[in-house]
Amino acid sequence: MSDRRTAILESAARVIARRGVRGLRVEELAAEANVSKALIYYHFEDRADLLRRTLAYVNNRAERYTTEQPGTARPDRPLRRLERALLLEFQDIPHVRENSTAWGELRASAVFDPELRGELALADVIWVREVADCLGRVQPAAPESALTASAERLTALLEGLSTRWLSDILPLEDARARMRGAIEAEVAHLARHARCPVHRTASALPSSQDLFD
Amino acid sequence: MSDRRTAILESAARVIARRGVRGLRVEELAAEANVSKALIYYHFEDRADLLRRTLAYVNNRAERYTTEQPGTARPDRPLRRLERALLLEFQDIPHVRENSTAWGELRASAVFDPELRGELALADVIWVREVADCLGRVQPAAPESALTASAERLTALLEGLSTRWLSDILPLEDARARMRGAIEAEVAHLARHARCPVHRTASALPSSQDLFD
DNA sequence: GTCTATAATACGATAGAC
DNA sequence: GTCTATCGTATTATAGAC
């Protein structure tokens, strides 16, 4: 991939972090990348293509920093690894902030644009499986279904906290603290499930039918 | 407030649910409300004003259906009340779906539009306090800070699950089940805090400094 | 209060020179 | 590959009649 192309993608990530996916104007991107509008249309089919490729690019960058660093000789202990993965998003560093923002935008856009859902659903499955895997190492006795449920909660929470952080509604350190608290709560939750496998969420509390009479 | 104005706001909520805040076109809204574009500019200053007022309107509607129904003579038991409040958002009914969608959009837009943050932050504080209050009735021995932390997690999770539901990534019943599971986990978490108040999230797990060496 | 024009412009996209 | 200039249209917003 040409340098110029990459430079445009990097600029696009910055502009998206500033204006959102739906607020990205080709002209503003051109200014940010110090190129002409026409050059963008030379390197990309149209605005939609540019957006898709930028999101893919951001996604790759995110995977790169989620994955274990090569320098780490011995893998982290499971709980530590889990925390590292889930807290990685909460750092006030341009790249990370850009990725979080773009990712949040992708999610928000998918509510109205079914075309975006495929990529999102796939990334979610992978992400949930990774977190469930970490949880499984922390609580090996917990049933698979409980691990998945906990992982789905943690990843969904991540997004909610991230949105609040990026909107300056929740300070960064609070977001991190909430995330840590949730991990603690879920790990304890799984420990209870492991000790008493019959105990199910669905039957432990009144069903949805009861709630709306 | 005039009927016409209200009718426009109601139509705006529908259009936002279909296209998003940033996808709302004044012309489409005019068609939806069966009025002319000019009338919208007669009743509202400009597009931004219309958006702000629609979001406030939706917010009021949401409060109305969160609040206890007048028919209910005796207040719900605390846990039941908590569940009712947190699961209310997860119903496939036009009004509710509209509110959830508009609310999610408001949050997503606030990341890029500081003007929207004031209203959002205020609504959040109220909403967190309400949930913390319910939690406090379920676990009276839990310290205030732990109640707030749990409430912040539950409300942030609500948003993450809602986004997934509205994007067809998570089926409605799964979203409800995850929410119920989280309530269960948080209530148990608070019970542990109540029994052992010294036990703190911040010290129970490695600090953020340890994680990024 | 409500409508039918119409102005003003912002934005995506392209043509064509270098 | 990269630029300048321009086109076409979608969209916000207003003027002015009723």
mmCIF file of C-alpha atoms in Angstrom, chain A residues 15-23 79-81 83-84 87-88 91 101 104-105 107-112 117 120-121 124 127 145 148-150 152-157 159-164 166-170 173-174 176-186 188-189 192-193 199-202 204-213, chain B residues 15-23 79-81 83-84 87-88 91 101 104-105 107-112 117 120-121 124 127 145 148-150 152-157 159-164 166-170 173-174 176-186 188-189 192-193 199-202 204-213:
data_model
loop_
_atom_site.group_PDB
_atom_site.id
_atom_site.type_symbol
_atom_site.label_atom_id
_atom_site.label_comp_id
_atom_site.label_asym_id
_atom_site.label_seq_id
_atom_site.Cartn_x
_atom_site.Cartn_y
_atom_site.Cartn_z
ATOM 1 C CA VAL A 15 -10.871 13.480 11.296
ATOM 2 C CA ILE A 16 -13.309 10.762 12.365
ATOM 3 C CA ALA A 17 -12.123 11.129 15.937
ATOM 4 C CA ARG A 18 -12.886 14.848 15.656
ATOM 5 C CA ARG A 19 -16.129 14.855 13.648
ATOM 6 C CA GLY A 20 -17.458 11.315 13.605
ATOM 7 C CA VAL A 21 -17.985 8.987 10.680
ATOM 8 C CA ARG A 22 -21.023 10.899 9.537
ATOM 9 C CA GLY A 23 -19.329 14.237 10.080
ATOM 10 C CA LEU A 79 -6.749 -12.136 35.442
ATOM 11 C CA ARG A 80 -4.026 -9.669 34.618
ATOM 12 C CA ARG A 81 -4.346 -10.454 30.925
ATOM 13 C CA GLU A 83 -7.689 -6.557 32.770
ATOM 14 C CA ARG A 84 -5.052 -5.495 30.341
ATOM 15 C CA LEU A 87 -8.564 -1.456 30.119
ATOM 16 C CA LEU A 88 -6.460 -0.932 27.019
ATOM 17 C CA GLN A 91 -5.970 5.664 27.673
ATOM 18 C CA THR A 101 -13.958 6.978 18.827
ATOM 19 C CA GLY A 104 -17.991 3.787 18.830
ATOM 20 C CA GLU A 105 -19.047 5.587 15.677
ATOM 21 C CA ARG A 107 -21.423 0.865 16.338
ATOM 22 C CA ALA A 108 -23.676 3.892 16.423
ATOM 23 C CA SER A 109 -23.833 4.019 12.636
ATOM 24 C CA ALA A 110 -24.701 0.339 12.392
ATOM 25 C CA VAL A 111 -28.034 1.036 14.071
ATOM 26 C CA PHE A 112 -29.074 2.842 10.874
ATOM 27 C CA ARG A 117 -23.385 -4.837 10.755
ATOM 28 C CA LEU A 120 -19.270 -5.440 13.525
ATOM 29 C CA ALA A 121 -20.977 -8.705 14.422
ATOM 30 C CA ASP A 124 -17.926 -8.813 18.401
ATOM 31 C CA TRP A 127 -13.848 -10.110 21.015
ATOM 32 C CA SER A 145 -22.662 -20.361 28.749
ATOM 33 C CA THR A 148 -20.058 -16.105 27.309
ATOM 34 C CA ALA A 149 -22.728 -14.191 29.204
ATOM 35 C CA SER A 150 -20.115 -12.512 31.393
ATOM 36 C CA GLU A 152 -20.930 -10.166 26.570
ATOM 37 C CA ARG A 153 -21.668 -8.014 29.592
ATOM 38 C CA LEU A 154 -18.068 -6.865 29.955
ATOM 39 C CA THR A 155 -17.706 -5.940 26.295
ATOM 40 C CA ALA A 156 -21.055 -4.136 26.213
ATOM 41 C CA LEU A 157 -20.085 -2.274 29.377
ATOM 42 C CA GLU A 159 -18.679 0.502 25.071
ATOM 43 C CA GLY A 160 -20.989 2.308 27.469
ATOM 44 C CA LEU A 161 -18.083 3.487 29.594
ATOM 45 C CA SER A 162 -16.076 4.457 26.543
ATOM 46 C CA THR A 163 -18.881 6.675 25.225
ATOM 47 C CA ARG A 164 -19.142 8.406 28.590
ATOM 48 C CA LEU A 166 -15.190 10.321 25.217
ATOM 49 C CA SER A 167 -18.061 12.717 25.969
ATOM 50 C CA ASP A 168 -16.325 13.992 29.104
ATOM 51 C CA ILE A 169 -19.227 12.723 31.195
ATOM 52 C CA LEU A 170 -17.091 10.241 33.105
ATOM 53 C CA GLU A 173 -9.933 7.186 35.953
ATOM 54 C CA ASP A 174 -13.559 6.599 36.931
ATOM 55 C CA ARG A 176 -11.162 2.511 34.492
ATOM 56 C CA ALA A 177 -12.317 1.970 38.062
ATOM 57 C CA ARG A 178 -15.810 0.963 36.895
ATOM 58 C CA MET A 179 -14.340 -1.493 34.440
ATOM 59 C CA ARG A 180 -12.164 -3.034 37.130
ATOM 60 C CA GLY A 181 -15.125 -3.288 39.474
ATOM 61 C CA ALA A 182 -17.157 -5.053 36.811
ATOM 62 C CA ILE A 183 -14.391 -7.581 36.217
ATOM 63 C CA GLU A 184 -14.273 -8.255 39.928
ATOM 64 C CA ALA A 185 -18.062 -8.662 40.083
ATOM 65 C CA GLU A 186 -18.168 -10.975 37.064
ATOM 66 C CA ALA A 188 -17.154 -13.547 41.649
ATOM 67 C CA HIS A 189 -20.386 -14.211 39.786
ATOM 68 C CA ARG A 192 -20.836 -18.779 42.396
ATOM 69 C CA HIS A 193 -21.986 -20.434 39.175
ATOM 70 C CA HIS A 199 -28.233 -21.567 39.772
ATOM 71 C CA ARG A 200 -29.349 -19.804 36.618
ATOM 72 C CA THR A 201 -29.866 -16.137 35.872
ATOM 73 C CA ALA A 202 -33.180 -16.782 34.154
ATOM 74 C CA ALA A 204 -33.073 -16.645 39.932
ATOM 75 C CA LEU A 205 -35.083 -13.519 39.249
ATOM 76 C CA PRO A 206 -38.678 -12.999 38.112
ATOM 77 C CA SER A 207 -39.106 -13.600 34.393
ATOM 78 C CA SER A 208 -39.839 -10.777 32.001
ATOM 79 C CA GLN A 209 -43.435 -11.975 31.804
ATOM 80 C CA ASP A 210 -43.936 -11.187 35.482
ATOM 81 C CA LEU A 211 -42.594 -7.704 35.152
ATOM 82 C CA PHE A 212 -45.101 -6.371 32.668
ATOM 83 C CA ASP A 213 -48.539 -7.415 33.811
ATOM 84 C CA VAL B 15 -37.503 10.046 11.812
ATOM 85 C CA ILE B 16 -34.574 9.971 14.208
ATOM 86 C CA ALA B 17 -35.367 6.366 15.051
ATOM 87 C CA ARG B 18 -35.236 5.608 11.322
ATOM 88 C CA ARG B 19 -32.293 7.751 10.193
ATOM 89 C CA GLY B 20 -30.440 8.888 13.263
ATOM 90 C CA VAL B 21 -29.927 12.390 14.592
ATOM 91 C CA ARG B 22 -27.388 13.177 11.924
ATOM 92 C CA GLY B 23 -29.488 11.549 9.216
ATOM 93 C CA LEU B 79 -35.406 -5.616 43.429
ATOM 94 C CA ARG B 80 -38.462 -5.886 41.251
ATOM 95 C CA ARG B 81 -38.576 -2.125 40.854
ATOM 96 C CA GLU B 83 -35.446 -4.754 37.238
ATOM 97 C CA ARG B 84 -38.496 -3.039 35.898
ATOM 98 C CA LEU B 87 -35.517 -3.729 31.497
ATOM 99 C CA LEU B 88 -38.089 -1.179 30.409
ATOM 100 C CA GLN B 91 -39.188 -3.854 24.456
ATOM 101 C CA THR B 101 -32.726 4.857 19.436
ATOM 102 C CA GLY B 104 -28.393 6.257 21.833
ATOM 103 C CA GLU B 105 -28.002 8.785 19.069
ATOM 104 C CA ARG B 107 -25.055 9.884 23.365
ATOM 105 C CA ALA B 108 -23.164 9.108 20.184
ATOM 106 C CA SER B 109 -23.576 12.662 18.930
ATOM 107 C CA ALA B 110 -22.415 14.129 22.222
ATOM 108 C CA VAL B 111 -18.957 12.688 21.589
ATOM 109 C CA PHE B 112 -18.588 15.264 18.805
ATOM 110 C CA ARG B 117 -23.378 17.164 26.820
ATOM 111 C CA LEU B 120 -26.948 14.301 28.814
ATOM 112 C CA ALA B 121 -24.793 14.632 31.922
ATOM 113 C CA ASP B 124 -27.205 10.600 33.636
ATOM 114 C CA TRP B 127 -30.720 8.114 36.230
ATOM 115 C CA SER B 145 -19.832 4.915 46.898
ATOM 116 C CA THR B 148 -23.060 4.673 42.828
ATOM 117 C CA ALA B 149 -20.355 2.586 41.193
ATOM 118 C CA SER B 150 -22.791 -0.285 40.624
ATOM 119 C CA GLU B 152 -22.940 3.619 36.870
ATOM 120 C CA ARG B 153 -22.000 0.191 35.616
ATOM 121 C CA LEU B 154 -25.605 -0.904 35.167
ATOM 122 C CA THR B 155 -26.601 2.225 33.268
ATOM 123 C CA ALA B 156 -23.512 2.097 31.055
ATOM 124 C CA LEU B 157 -24.200 -1.567 30.371
ATOM 125 C CA GLU B 159 -26.502 1.475 26.679
ATOM 126 C CA GLY B 160 -24.077 -1.100 25.329
ATOM 127 C CA LEU B 161 -26.749 -3.779 25.271
ATOM 128 C CA SER B 162 -29.265 -1.420 23.753
ATOM 129 C CA THR B 163 -26.932 -0.562 20.864
ATOM 130 C CA ARG B 164 -26.389 -4.243 20.174
ATOM 131 C CA LEU B 166 -30.965 -2.067 17.959
ATOM 132 C CA SER B 167 -28.289 -3.211 15.491
ATOM 133 C CA ASP B 168 -29.685 -6.757 15.446
ATOM 134 C CA ILE B 169 -26.396 -8.024 16.841
ATOM 135 C CA LEU B 170 -27.945 -9.282 20.064
ATOM 136 C CA GLU B 173 -34.270 -11.782 24.844
ATOM 137 C CA ASP B 174 -30.490 -12.147 25.147
ATOM 138 C CA ARG B 176 -32.758 -8.822 28.655
ATOM 139 C CA ALA B 177 -31.051 -11.905 30.039
ATOM 140 C CA ARG B 178 -27.671 -10.126 30.138
ATOM 141 C CA MET B 179 -29.209 -7.198 31.957
ATOM 142 C CA ARG B 180 -30.806 -9.492 34.537
ATOM 143 C CA GLY B 181 -27.518 -11.309 35.014
ATOM 144 C CA ALA B 182 -25.722 -8.029 35.602
ATOM 145 C CA ILE B 183 -28.263 -6.983 38.217
ATOM 146 C CA GLU B 184 -27.757 -10.286 39.973
ATOM 147 C CA ALA B 185 -23.985 -9.906 39.847
ATOM 148 C CA GLU B 186 -24.067 -6.321 41.118
ATOM 149 C CA ALA B 188 -24.131 -9.955 45.062
ATOM 150 C CA HIS B 189 -21.134 -7.655 44.655
ATOM 151 C CA ARG B 192 -19.822 -8.649 49.691
ATOM 152 C CA HIS B 193 -18.989 -4.960 50.127
ATOM 153 C CA HIS B 199 -12.641 -4.469 50.478
ATOM 154 C CA ARG B 200 -12.210 -1.919 47.721
ATOM 155 C CA THR B 201 -12.176 -2.259 43.973
ATOM 156 C CA ALA B 202 -9.125 -0.080 43.623
ATOM 157 C CA ALA B 204 -8.392 -5.596 45.165
ATOM 158 C CA LEU B 205 -6.801 -5.712 41.731
ATOM 159 C CA PRO B 206 -3.488 -4.425 40.385
ATOM 160 C CA SER B 207 -3.554 -0.688 39.780
ATOM 161 C CA SER B 208 -3.429 0.769 36.294
ATOM 162 C CA GLN B 209 0.201 1.659 36.835
ATOM 163 C CA ASP B 210 1.103 -1.997 37.174
ATOM 164 C CA LEU B 211 -0.631 -2.937 33.977
ATOM 165 C CA PHE B 212 1.329 -0.807 31.598
ATOM 166 C CA ASP B 213 4.972 -1.185 32.408
#
